[in-house]
Coordinates of C-alpha atoms in Angstrom, one line a residue:
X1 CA 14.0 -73.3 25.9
X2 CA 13.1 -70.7 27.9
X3 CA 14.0 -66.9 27.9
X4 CA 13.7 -64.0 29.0
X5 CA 12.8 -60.3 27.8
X6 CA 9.3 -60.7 28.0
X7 CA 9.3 -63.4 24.9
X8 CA 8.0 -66.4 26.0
X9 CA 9.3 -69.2 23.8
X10 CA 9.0 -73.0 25.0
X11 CA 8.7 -74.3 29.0
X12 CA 9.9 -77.6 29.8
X13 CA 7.8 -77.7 32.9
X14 CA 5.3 -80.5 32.6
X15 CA 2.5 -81.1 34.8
X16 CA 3.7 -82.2 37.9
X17 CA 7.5 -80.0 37.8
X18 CA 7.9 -76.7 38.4
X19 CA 9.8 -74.0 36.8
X20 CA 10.3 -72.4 40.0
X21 CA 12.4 -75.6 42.1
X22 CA 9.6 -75.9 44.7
X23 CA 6.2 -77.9 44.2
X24 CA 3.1 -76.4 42.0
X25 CA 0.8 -74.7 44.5
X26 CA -2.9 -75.9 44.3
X27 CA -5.0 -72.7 43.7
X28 CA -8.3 -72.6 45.3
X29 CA -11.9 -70.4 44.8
X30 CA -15.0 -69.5 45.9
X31 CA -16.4 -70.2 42.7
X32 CA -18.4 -73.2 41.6
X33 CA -16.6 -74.6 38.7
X34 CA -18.5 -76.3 36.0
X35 CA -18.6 -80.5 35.9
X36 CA -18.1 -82.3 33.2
X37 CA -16.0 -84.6 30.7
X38 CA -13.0 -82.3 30.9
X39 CA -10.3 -82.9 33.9
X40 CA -7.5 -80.6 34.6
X41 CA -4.6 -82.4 33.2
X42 CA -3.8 -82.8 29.7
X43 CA -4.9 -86.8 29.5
X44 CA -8.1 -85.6 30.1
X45 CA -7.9 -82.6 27.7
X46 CA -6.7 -84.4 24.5
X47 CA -10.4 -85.4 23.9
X48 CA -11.0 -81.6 23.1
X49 CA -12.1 -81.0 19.5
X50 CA -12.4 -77.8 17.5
X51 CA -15.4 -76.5 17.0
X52 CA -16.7 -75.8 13.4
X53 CA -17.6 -72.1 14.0
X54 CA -13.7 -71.7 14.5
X55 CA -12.8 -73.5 11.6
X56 CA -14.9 -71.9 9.5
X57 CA -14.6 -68.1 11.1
X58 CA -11.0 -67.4 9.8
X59 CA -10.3 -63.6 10.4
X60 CA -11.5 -62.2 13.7
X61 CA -10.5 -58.8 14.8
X62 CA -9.4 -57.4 18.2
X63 CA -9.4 -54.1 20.2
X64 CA -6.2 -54.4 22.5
X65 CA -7.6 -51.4 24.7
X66 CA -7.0 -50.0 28.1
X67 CA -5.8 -47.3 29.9
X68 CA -2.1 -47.7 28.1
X69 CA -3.7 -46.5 25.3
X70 CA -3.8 -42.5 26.6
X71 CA -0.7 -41.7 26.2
X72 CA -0.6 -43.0 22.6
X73 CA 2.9 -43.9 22.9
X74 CA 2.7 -48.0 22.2
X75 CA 3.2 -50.4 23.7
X76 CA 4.6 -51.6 27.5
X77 CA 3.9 -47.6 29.2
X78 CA 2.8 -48.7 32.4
X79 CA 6.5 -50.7 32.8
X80 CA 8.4 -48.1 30.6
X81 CA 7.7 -45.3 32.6
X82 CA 9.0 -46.5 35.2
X83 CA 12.6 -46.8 33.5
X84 CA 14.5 -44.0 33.9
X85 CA 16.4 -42.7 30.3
X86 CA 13.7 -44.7 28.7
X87 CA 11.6 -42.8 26.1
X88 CA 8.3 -43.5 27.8
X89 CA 9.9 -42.4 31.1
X90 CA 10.5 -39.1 29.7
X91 CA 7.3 -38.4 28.2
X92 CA 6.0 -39.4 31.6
X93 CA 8.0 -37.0 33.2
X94 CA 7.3 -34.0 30.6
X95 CA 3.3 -34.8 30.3
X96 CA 1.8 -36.0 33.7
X97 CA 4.6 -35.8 36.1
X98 CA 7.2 -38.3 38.3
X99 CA 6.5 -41.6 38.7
X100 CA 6.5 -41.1 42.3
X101 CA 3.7 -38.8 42.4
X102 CA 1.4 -39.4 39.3
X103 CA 1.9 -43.2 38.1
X104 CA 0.3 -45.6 36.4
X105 CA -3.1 -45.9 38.6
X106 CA -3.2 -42.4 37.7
X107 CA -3.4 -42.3 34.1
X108 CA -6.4 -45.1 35.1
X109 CA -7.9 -42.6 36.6
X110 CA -8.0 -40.4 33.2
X111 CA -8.5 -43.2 30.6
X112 CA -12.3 -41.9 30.2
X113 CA -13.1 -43.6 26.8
X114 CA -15.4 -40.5 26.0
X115 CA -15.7 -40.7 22.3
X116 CA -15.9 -44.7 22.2
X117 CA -19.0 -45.7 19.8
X118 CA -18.8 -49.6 19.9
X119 CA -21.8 -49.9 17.6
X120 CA -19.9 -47.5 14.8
X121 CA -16.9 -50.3 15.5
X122 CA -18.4 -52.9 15.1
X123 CA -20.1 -51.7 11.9
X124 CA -16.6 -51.4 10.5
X125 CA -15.4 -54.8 11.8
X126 CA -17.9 -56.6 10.8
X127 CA -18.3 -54.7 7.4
X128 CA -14.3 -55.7 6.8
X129 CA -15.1 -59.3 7.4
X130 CA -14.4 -59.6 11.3
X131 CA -16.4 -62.9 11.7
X132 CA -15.4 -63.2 15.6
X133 CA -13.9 -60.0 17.8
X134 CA -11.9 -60.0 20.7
X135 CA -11.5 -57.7 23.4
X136 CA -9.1 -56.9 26.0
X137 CA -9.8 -58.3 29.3
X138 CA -6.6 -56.9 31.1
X139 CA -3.0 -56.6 30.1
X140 CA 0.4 -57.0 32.1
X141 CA -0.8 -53.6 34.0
X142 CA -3.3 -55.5 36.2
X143 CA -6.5 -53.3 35.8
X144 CA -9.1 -55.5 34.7
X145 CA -11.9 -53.9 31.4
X146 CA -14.7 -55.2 32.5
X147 CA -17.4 -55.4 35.9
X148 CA -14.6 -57.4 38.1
X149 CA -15.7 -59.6 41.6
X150 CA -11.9 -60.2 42.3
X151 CA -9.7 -56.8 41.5
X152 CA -11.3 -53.0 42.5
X153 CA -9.0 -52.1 39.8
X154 CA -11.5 -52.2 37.3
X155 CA -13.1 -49.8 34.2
X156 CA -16.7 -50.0 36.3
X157 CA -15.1 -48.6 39.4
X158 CA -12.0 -46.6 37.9
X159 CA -11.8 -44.2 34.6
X160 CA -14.2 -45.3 32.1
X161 CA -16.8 -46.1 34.7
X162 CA -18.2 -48.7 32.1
X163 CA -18.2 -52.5 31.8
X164 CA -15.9 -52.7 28.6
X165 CA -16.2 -55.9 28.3
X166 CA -19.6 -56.5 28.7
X167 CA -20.5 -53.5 26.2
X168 CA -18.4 -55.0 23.6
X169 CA -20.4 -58.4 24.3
X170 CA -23.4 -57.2 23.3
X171 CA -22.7 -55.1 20.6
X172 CA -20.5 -58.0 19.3
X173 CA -23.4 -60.9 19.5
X174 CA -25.7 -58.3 18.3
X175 CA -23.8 -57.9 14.9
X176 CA -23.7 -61.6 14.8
X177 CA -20.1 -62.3 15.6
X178 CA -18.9 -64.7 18.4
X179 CA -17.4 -62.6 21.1
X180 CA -13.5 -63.7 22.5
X181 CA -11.3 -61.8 25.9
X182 CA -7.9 -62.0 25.9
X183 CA -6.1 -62.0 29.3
X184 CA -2.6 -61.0 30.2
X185 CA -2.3 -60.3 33.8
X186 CA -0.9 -63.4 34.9
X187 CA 2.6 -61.9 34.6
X188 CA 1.8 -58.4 36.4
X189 CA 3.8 -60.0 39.1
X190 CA 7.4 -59.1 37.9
X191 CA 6.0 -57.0 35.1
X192 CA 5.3 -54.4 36.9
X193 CA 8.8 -54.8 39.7
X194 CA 10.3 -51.7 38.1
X195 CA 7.5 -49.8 39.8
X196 CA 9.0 -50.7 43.2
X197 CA 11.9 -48.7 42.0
X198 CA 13.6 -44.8 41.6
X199 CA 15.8 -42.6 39.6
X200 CA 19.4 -43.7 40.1
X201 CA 20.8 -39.8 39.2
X202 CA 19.1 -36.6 38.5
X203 CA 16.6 -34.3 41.1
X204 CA 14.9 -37.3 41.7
X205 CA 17.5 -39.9 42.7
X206 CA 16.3 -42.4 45.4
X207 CA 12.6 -41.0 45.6
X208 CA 10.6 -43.8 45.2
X209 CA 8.1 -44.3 42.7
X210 CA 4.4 -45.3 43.5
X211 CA 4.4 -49.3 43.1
X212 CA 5.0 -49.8 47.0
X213 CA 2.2 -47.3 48.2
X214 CA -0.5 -49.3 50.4
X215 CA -4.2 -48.1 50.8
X216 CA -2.9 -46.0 53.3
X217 CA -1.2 -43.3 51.2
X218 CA -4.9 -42.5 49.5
X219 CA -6.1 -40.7 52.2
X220 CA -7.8 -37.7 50.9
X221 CA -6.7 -38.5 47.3
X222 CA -9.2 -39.7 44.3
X223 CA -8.0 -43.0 45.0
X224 CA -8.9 -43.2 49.1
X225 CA -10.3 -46.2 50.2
X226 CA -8.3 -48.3 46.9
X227 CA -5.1 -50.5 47.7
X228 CA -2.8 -49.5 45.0
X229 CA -1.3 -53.1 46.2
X230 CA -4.4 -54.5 44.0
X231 CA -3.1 -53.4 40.9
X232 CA 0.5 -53.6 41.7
X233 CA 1.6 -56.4 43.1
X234 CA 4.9 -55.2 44.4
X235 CA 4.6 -56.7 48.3
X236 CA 7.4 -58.6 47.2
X237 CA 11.2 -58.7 46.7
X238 CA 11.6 -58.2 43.0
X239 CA 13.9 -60.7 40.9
X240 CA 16.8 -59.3 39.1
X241 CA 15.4 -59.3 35.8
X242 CA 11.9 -59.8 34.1
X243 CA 11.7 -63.6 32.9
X244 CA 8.4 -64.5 30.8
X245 CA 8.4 -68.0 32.3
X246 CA 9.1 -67.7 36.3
X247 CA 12.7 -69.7 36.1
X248 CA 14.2 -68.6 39.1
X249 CA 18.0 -69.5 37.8
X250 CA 17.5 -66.9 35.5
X251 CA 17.4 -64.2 37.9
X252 CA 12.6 -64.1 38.1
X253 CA 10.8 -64.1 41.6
X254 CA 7.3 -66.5 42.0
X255 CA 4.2 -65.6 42.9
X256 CA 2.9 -66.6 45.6
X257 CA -0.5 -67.9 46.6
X258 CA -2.4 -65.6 46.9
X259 CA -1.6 -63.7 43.9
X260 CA -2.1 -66.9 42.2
X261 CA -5.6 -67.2 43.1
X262 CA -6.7 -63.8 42.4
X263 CA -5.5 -64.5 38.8
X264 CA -7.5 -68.1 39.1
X265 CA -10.6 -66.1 40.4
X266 CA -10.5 -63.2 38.1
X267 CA -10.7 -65.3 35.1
X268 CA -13.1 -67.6 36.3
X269 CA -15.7 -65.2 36.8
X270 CA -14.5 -63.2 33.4
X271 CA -15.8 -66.5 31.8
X272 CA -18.8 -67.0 34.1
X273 CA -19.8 -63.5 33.7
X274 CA -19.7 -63.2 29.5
X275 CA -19.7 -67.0 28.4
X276 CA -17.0 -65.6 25.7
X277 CA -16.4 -68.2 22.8
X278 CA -12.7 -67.7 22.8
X279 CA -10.8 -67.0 25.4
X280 CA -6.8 -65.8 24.7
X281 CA -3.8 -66.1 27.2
X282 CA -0.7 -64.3 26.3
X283 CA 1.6 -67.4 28.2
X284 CA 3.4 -70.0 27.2
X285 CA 1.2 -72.8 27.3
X286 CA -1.2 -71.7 30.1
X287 CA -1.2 -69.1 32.8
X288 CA 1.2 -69.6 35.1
X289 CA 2.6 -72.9 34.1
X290 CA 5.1 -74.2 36.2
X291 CA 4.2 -72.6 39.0
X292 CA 0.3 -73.4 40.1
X293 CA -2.2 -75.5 39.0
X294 CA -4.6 -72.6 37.5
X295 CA -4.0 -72.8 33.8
X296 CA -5.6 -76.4 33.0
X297 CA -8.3 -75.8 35.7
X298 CA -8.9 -72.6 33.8
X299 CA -9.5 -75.0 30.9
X300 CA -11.0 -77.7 32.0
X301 CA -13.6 -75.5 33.1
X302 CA -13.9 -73.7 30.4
X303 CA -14.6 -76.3 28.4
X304 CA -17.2 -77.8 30.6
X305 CA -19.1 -74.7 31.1
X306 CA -19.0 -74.3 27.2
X307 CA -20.5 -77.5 26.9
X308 CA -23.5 -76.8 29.3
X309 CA -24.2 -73.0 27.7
X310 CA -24.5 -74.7 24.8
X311 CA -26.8 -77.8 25.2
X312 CA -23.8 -80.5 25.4
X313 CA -21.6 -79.2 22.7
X314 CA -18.0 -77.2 23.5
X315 CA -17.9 -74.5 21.1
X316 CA -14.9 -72.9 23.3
X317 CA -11.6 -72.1 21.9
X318 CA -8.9 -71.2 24.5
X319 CA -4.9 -70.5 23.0
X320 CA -1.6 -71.0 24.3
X321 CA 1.6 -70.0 22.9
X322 CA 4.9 -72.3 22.6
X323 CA 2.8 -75.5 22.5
X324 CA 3.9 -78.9 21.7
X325 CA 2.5 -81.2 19.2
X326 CA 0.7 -83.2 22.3
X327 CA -0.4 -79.9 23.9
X328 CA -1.9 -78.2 20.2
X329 CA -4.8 -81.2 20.9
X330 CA -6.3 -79.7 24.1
X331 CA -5.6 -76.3 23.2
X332 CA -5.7 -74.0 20.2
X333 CA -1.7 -72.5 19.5
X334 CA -1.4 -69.4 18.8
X335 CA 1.2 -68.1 17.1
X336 CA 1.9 -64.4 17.9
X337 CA 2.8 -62.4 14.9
X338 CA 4.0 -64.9 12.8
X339 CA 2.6 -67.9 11.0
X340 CA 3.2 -72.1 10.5
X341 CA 5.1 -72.9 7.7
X342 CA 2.8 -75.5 6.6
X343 CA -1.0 -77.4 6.7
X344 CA -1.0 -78.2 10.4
X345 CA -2.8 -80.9 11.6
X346 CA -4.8 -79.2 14.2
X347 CA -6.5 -75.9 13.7
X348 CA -4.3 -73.1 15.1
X349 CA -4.3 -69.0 15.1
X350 CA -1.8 -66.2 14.1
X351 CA -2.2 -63.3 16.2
X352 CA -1.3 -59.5 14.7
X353 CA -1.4 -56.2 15.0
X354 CA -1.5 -53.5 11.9
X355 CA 0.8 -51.3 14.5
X356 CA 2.0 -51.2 17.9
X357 CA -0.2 -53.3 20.3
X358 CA -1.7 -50.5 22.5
X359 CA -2.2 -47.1 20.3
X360 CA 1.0 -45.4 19.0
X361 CA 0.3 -41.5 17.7
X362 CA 3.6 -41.5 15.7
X363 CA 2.7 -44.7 13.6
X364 CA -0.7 -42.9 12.4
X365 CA 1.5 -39.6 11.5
X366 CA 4.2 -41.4 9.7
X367 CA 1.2 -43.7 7.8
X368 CA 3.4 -46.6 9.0
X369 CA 0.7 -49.6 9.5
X370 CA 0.2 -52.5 7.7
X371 CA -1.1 -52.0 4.4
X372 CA -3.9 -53.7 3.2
X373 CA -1.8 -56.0 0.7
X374 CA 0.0 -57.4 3.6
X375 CA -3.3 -58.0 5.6
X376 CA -4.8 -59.5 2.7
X377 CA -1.8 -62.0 2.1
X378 CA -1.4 -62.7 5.5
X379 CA -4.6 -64.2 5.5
X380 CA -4.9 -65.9 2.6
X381 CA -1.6 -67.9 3.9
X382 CA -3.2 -68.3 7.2
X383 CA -5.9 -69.8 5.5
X384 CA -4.4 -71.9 3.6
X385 CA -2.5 -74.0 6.6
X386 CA -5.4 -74.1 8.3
X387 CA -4.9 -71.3 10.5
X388 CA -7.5 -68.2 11.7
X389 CA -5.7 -64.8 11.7
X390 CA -6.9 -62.2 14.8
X391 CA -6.0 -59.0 13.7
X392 CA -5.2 -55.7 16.2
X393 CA -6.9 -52.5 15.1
X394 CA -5.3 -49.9 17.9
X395 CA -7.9 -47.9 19.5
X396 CA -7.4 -44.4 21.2
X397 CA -7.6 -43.5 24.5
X398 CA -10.8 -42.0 24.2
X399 CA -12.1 -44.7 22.3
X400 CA -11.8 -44.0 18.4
X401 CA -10.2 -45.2 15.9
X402 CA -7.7 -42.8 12.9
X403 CA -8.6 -42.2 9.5
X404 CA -5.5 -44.5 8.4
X405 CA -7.3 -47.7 10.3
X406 CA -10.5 -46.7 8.4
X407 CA -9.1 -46.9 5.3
X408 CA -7.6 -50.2 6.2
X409 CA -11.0 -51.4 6.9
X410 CA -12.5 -50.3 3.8
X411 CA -9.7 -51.2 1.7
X412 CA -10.5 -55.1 3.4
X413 CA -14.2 -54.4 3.2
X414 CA -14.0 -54.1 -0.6
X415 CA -11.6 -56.4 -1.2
X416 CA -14.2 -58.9 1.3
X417 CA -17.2 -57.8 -1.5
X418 CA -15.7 -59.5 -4.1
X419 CA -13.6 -63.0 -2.4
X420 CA -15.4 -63.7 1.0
X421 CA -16.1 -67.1 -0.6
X422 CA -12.6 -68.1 -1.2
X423 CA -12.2 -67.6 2.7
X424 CA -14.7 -68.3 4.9
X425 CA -15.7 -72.1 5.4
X426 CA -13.1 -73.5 3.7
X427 CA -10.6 -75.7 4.3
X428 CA -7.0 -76.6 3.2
X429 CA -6.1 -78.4 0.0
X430 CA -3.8 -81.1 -0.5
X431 CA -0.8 -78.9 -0.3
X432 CA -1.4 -75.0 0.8
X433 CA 0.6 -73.6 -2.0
X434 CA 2.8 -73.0 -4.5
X435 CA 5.5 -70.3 -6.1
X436 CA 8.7 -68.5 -5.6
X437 CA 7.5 -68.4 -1.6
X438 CA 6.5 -71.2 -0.4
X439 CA 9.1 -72.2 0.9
X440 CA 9.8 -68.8 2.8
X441 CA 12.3 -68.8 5.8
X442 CA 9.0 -69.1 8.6
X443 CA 11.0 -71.7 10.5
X444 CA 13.5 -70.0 11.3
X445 CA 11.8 -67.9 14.2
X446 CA 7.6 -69.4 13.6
X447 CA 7.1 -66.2 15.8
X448 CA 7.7 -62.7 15.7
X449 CA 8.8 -62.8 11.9
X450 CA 6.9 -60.6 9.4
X451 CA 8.6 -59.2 6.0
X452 CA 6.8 -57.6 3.7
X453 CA 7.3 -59.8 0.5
X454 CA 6.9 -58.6 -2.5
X455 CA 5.3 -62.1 -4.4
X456 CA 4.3 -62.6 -7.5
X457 CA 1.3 -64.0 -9.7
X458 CA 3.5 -67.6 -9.5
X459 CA 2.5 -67.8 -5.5
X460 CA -0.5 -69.1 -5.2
X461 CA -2.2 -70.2 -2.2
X462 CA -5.4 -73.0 -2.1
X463 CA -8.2 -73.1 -0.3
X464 CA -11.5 -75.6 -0.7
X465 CA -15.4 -76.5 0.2
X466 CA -16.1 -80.0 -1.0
X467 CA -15.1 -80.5 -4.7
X468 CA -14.2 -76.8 -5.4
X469 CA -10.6 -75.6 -5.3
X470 CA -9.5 -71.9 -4.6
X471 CA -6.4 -71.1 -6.1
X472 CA -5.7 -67.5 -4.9
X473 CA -3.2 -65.7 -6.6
X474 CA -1.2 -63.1 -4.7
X475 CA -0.3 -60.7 -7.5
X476 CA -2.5 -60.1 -10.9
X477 CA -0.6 -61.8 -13.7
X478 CA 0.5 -59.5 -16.6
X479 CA 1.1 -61.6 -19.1
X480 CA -2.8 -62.9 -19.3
X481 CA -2.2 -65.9 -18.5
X482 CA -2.3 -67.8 -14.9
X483 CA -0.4 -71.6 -14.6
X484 CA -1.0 -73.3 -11.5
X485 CA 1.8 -76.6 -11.8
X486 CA -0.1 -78.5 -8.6
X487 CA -3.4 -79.4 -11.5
X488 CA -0.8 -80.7 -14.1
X489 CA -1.7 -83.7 -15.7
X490 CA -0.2 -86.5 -14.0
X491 CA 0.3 -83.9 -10.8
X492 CA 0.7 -86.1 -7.6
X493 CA -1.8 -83.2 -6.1
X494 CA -5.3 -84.0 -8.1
X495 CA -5.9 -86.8 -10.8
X496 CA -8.9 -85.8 -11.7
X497 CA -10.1 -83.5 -14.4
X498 CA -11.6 -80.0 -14.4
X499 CA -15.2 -79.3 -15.1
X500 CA -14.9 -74.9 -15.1
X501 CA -12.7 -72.2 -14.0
X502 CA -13.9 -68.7 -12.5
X503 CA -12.6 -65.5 -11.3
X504 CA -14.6 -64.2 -8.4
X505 CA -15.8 -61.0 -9.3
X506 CA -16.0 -61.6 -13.2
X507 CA -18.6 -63.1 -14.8
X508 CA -18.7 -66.2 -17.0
X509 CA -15.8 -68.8 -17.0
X510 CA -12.5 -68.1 -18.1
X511 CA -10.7 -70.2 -20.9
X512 CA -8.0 -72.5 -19.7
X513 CA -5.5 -75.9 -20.9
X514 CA -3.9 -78.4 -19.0
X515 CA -0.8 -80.4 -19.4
X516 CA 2.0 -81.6 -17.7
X517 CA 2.9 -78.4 -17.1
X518 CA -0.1 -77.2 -15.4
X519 CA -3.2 -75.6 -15.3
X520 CA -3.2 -72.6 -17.9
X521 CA -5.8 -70.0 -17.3
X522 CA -6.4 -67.0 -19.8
X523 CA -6.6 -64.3 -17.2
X524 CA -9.1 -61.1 -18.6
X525 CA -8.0 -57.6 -19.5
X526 CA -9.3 -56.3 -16.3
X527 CA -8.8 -56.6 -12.6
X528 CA -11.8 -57.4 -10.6
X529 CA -10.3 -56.4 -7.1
X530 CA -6.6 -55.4 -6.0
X531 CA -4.0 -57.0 -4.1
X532 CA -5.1 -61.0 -4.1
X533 CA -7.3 -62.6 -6.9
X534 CA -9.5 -65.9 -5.9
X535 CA -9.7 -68.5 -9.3
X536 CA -12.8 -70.5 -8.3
X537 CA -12.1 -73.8 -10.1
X538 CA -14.4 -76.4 -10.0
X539 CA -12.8 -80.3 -9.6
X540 CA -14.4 -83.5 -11.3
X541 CA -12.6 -86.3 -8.7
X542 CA -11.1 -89.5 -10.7
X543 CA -13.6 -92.2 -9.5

C-alpha cells in the first residue's frame, strides 16, 4: 500500500505505470552513462549479484550531516520551521528569526563545520568496527555535501566551503573502509511545499515565507547571484498534503521534468565523481518510482560503471526500501530501523540511528541514545539473518561528535577486541536462532519497530565460516551452564558431532555434554566481555 506522512511503505507502480495517472517521463543528461551487461529495467537487473565485500562487511557506520544539524533540534528542521505552532517553528522564530526573512538557505549559509576532524572520526569508526562508512550526500532540504555540477546549492560553494563528500572519501579509503553516499533529495519536491507558505494568525499572518523568492530577491544579500528556486523547488502549486510516493489521489503534486533531471544528473555525477561502493536511496524502491524513468537508469549505470572501476567485477551495492521478493535480486533492501524476522534469501541491510537522524542537543543532555547492549544485539541479529546493520552516529553542526557517542564507540570498540570473529565474514547457520525471542513480533511492522528487549542467556543467535558455528549468547548465563537445544542429539539442525567448544576471549576449551536436550556448556566464573558472549564451537559434519 501506499501512504502518506512521509513513511514510504510499498508502491504498486511497476515499470511501465505510473503513480501519478499520466505516463513515466523519460529523463535525459549530458552525462555519458557507463555501457554494459546491466539495462534499466528489472529483467535486466535480476542478474545482479552481491558482492563478497558486502557480505562479509556487516556493520558500517554513517554520518547523516548537513546544515539541519545547526540547530541541534533533530530531525525534519528545514520543513518544521516552516509550520507554524510547531516546536521547530518556534525555536526558529526565537533563535534566527521568521521564516520569511532568515529561512532555511540561511542557516546554509552558517553550517561552517569549523571543528570537523574526519581523520579523529574515522579513527573512532573504524576502531568500533565500522568496516564500510556512509556519508550524507543530501537530504529532503536539497543542498547537496559535496563539489556539485548540477545544484549551486552545494557545501563547496555555500557554508562549509568544503567538498564533504569528497573529504570523507579519502579519509574513509585511507582507513581501509569502502566508502557509501546516501541520497534523499528526490522528494525535496513536496517536502519542502510548506516553504511556499505563512502564518495563518499572529504579527505575522499572510507574510510569506522565503520558499517562493527567485534570484532576484538576492540583490545585495550574501546570497546575490544564487536562485533560491535551486534549492527550493516551490515554482509549483503545492499538493494538499505531503505523500512519500507521488499518488496524486491522495492529495501529492508531481514533479515535473525538469526537476526530475536535475535529480537524474546530480546523482549521476555524485557517482561519477567518488566511485562510492554503496550507494543509499531513502525511496521506496528507487528514486522517483512511478513517476520517471531515473531510478533503474540510476542503477543500471551504477552497476556498469562499478564493473569497469573495478576490472569487470560489480562490487556496487545500491538499496531501496519496500521491495518485493523479485525486486530484493537487483537491489539490496533496506530496512529502515527495523530488522527481517528471519534468514533471508538475499543479503539485505537495517538502517539505524543511536538518536534522532540529524543531531538532537536534548537527547545528549537527557543520555537518551541507544546503549551499547542494544547496538550490540542489534547486530548480532542482523547477522544472524544475513543482514549488514548501518548505524547513525549524529554529528554537530560544527562537525564533532558528544562525549555520550564516544563512549558508545568505545563501549563497541571493546566489546569488537574480544568477538570481531564471531561477526565479520560469516555467514548464517541453518536456523539464525533460538530462545524466549525468536520468535519476536518483527512482522508485525518489519520497519520502524525497535523495543529494547530485555533477553536472556536462552536467546542465542548463530553465525558461521565453513565448519565453525557461532552460538552468541545475548545475556551471560548465571547458572554456569550454557544449553543450546538446535546441537541436540538427534537435532533436525546438525547431525554431526562436536570436536571443541570455546569462549572468545578465554582461553582453553570449555567442558561441555550433549543429549537430546542439547548442547551443555560449563560457562567459567568470569565474564570475558559484557553485553553479548560469542561460544566458538567447532562442528565435525556426519559424512
Amino acid at each position: 500500500m501506499i501512504v502518506s506522512l512521509g513513511i514510504p511503505m510499498f508502491c504498486l507502480a511497476d515499470d511501465n505505470s505510473s503513480v501519478t495517472g499520466k505516463p513515466l517521463m523519460i529523463v535525459t543528461t549530458p552525462e555519458t552513462l557507463a555501457k554494459g551487461p546491466f539495462k534499466p529495467d528489472w529483467d535486466s537487473l535480476k542478474q545482479y549479484q552481491t558482492p563478497e565485500w558486502f557480505k562479509d562487511a556487516k556493520f558500517g557506520i554513517w554520518a547523516h550531516w548537513s546544515a539541519q544539524c545547526v540547530p541541534e533540534q533533530g530531525d525534519w528542521y528545514a520543513r518544521q520551521m516552516y509550520q507554524q505552532g510547531s516546536d521547530d517553528y518556534k525555536y526558529q522564530l526565537g533563535f534566527y528569526g521568521h521564516p520569511s526573512v532568515f529561512g532555511f538557505k540561511d542557516i546554509d549559509h552558517i553550517w561552517h563545520a569549523e571543528n570537523w576532524d574526519p581523520e579523529k572520526l574515522m579513527n573512532l569508526y573504524k576502531r568500533a568496527g565500522a568496516q564500510y562508512f556512509m556519508a550524507l550526500a543530501n537530504h529532503h532540504d536539497n543542498f547537496d555535501c559535496f563539489d556539485s555540477k548540477y545544484q549551486p546549492w552545494n557545501s563547496v560553494n555555500i557554508g562549509p566551503k568544503k567538498d564533504i563528500v569528497g573529504i570523507w572519501a579519502k579519509v574513509a579509503r585511507e582507513h581501509g573502509l569502502r566508502f557509501g553516499v546516501s541520497v534523499h533529495a528526490s522528494h525535496a519536491w513536496s517536502w519542502f511545499e510548506v516553504a511556499q507558505g505563512s502564518d495563518k494568525t499572529g504579527p505575522w499572518a499572510g507574510v510569506p515565507y522565503d520558499g517562493k523568492m527567485t534570484k532576484a530577491d538576492g540583490a545585495g544579500k550574501w546570497w546575490d547571484g544564487l536562485d533560491p528556486q535551486d534549492l527550493y523547488a516551490q515554482n509549483h502549486v503545492p499538493g494538499t498534503k505531503l505523500v512519500w510516493d507521488w499518488n496524486v489521489s491522495e492529495g501529492s503534486s508531481t514533479p515535473d521534468q525538469a526537476y526530475c533531471n536535475k535529480f537524474f544528473n546530480r546523482t549521476i555525477d555524485l557517482i561519477n565523481k567518488y566511485h562510492p561502493d554503496l550507494v543509499y536511496f531513502d525511496d521506496t524502491v528507487v528514486p522517483l518510482y512511478g513517476v520517471c524513468d531515473a531510478g533503474l537508469k540510476i542503477a543500471a549505470h551504477y552497476y556498469n560503471a562499478s564493473t569497469q572501476w573495478h576490472n569487470g567485477r560489480n562490487e556496487a551495492v545500491m538499496t531501496g526500501k519496500g521491495l518485493d521478493e523479485a525486486q530484493r535480486k537487483c537491489i539490496t533492501w533496506d530496512i529502515e530501523r527495523g530488522r527481517a524476522d528471519q534468514i533471508e534469501p538475499q543479503h539485505w541491510q537495517t538502517d539505524t540511528c543511536i538518536g534522532n537522524w540529524h543531531y538532537d542537543r536534548k537527547i545528549f543532555e537527557m543520555h537518551r541514545y541507544k546503549s551499547a547492549d542494544m547496538v550490540i544485539h542489534m547486530l548480532i541479529d542482523v547477522v544472524s539473518k544475513n543482514g549488514n546493520l548501518m548505524l547513525s552516529i549524529p554529528v554537530r553542526g560544527d562537525g564533532t561528535i558528544d562525549s555520550d557517542e564516544v563512549a558508545l564507540l568505545k563501549q563497541l570498540a571493546d566489546w569488537m577486541d574480544v568477538n570481531r570473529q564471531c561477526i565479520f565474514g560469516t555467514r548464517p547457520w541453518t536456523v539464525f536462532g533460538e530462545g524466549p525471542f525468536v520468535t519476536e513480533p518483527t512482522t508485525r511492522a518489519k520497519r520502524f519497530y525497535e523495543p529494547h528487549i530485555q533477553y536472556t542467556a536462552q536467546d542465542i543467535r548463530f553465525t558461521t565460516t565453513g565448519d565453525t558455528l557461532y552460538a552468541i549468547a545475548l545475556a551471560w548465563p548465571t547458572d554456569g551452564k550454557l544449553t543450546i537445544k538446535s546441537l541436540a542429539t538427534g537435532s533436525p539442525d546438525f547431525a554431526g558431532k562436536i570436536a571443541y567448544v570455546r569462549l572468545l576471549g578465554v582461553m582453553g576449551t570449555l567442558k561441555y555434554s550433549r543429549d537430546a536436550s542439547g548442547l551443555t556448556i560449563n560457562v567459567p566464573e568470569k565474564k570475558p566481555c559484557d553485553y553479548a558472549y560469542a561460544f566458538k564451537i567447532q562442528l565435525k559434519p556426519a559424512r
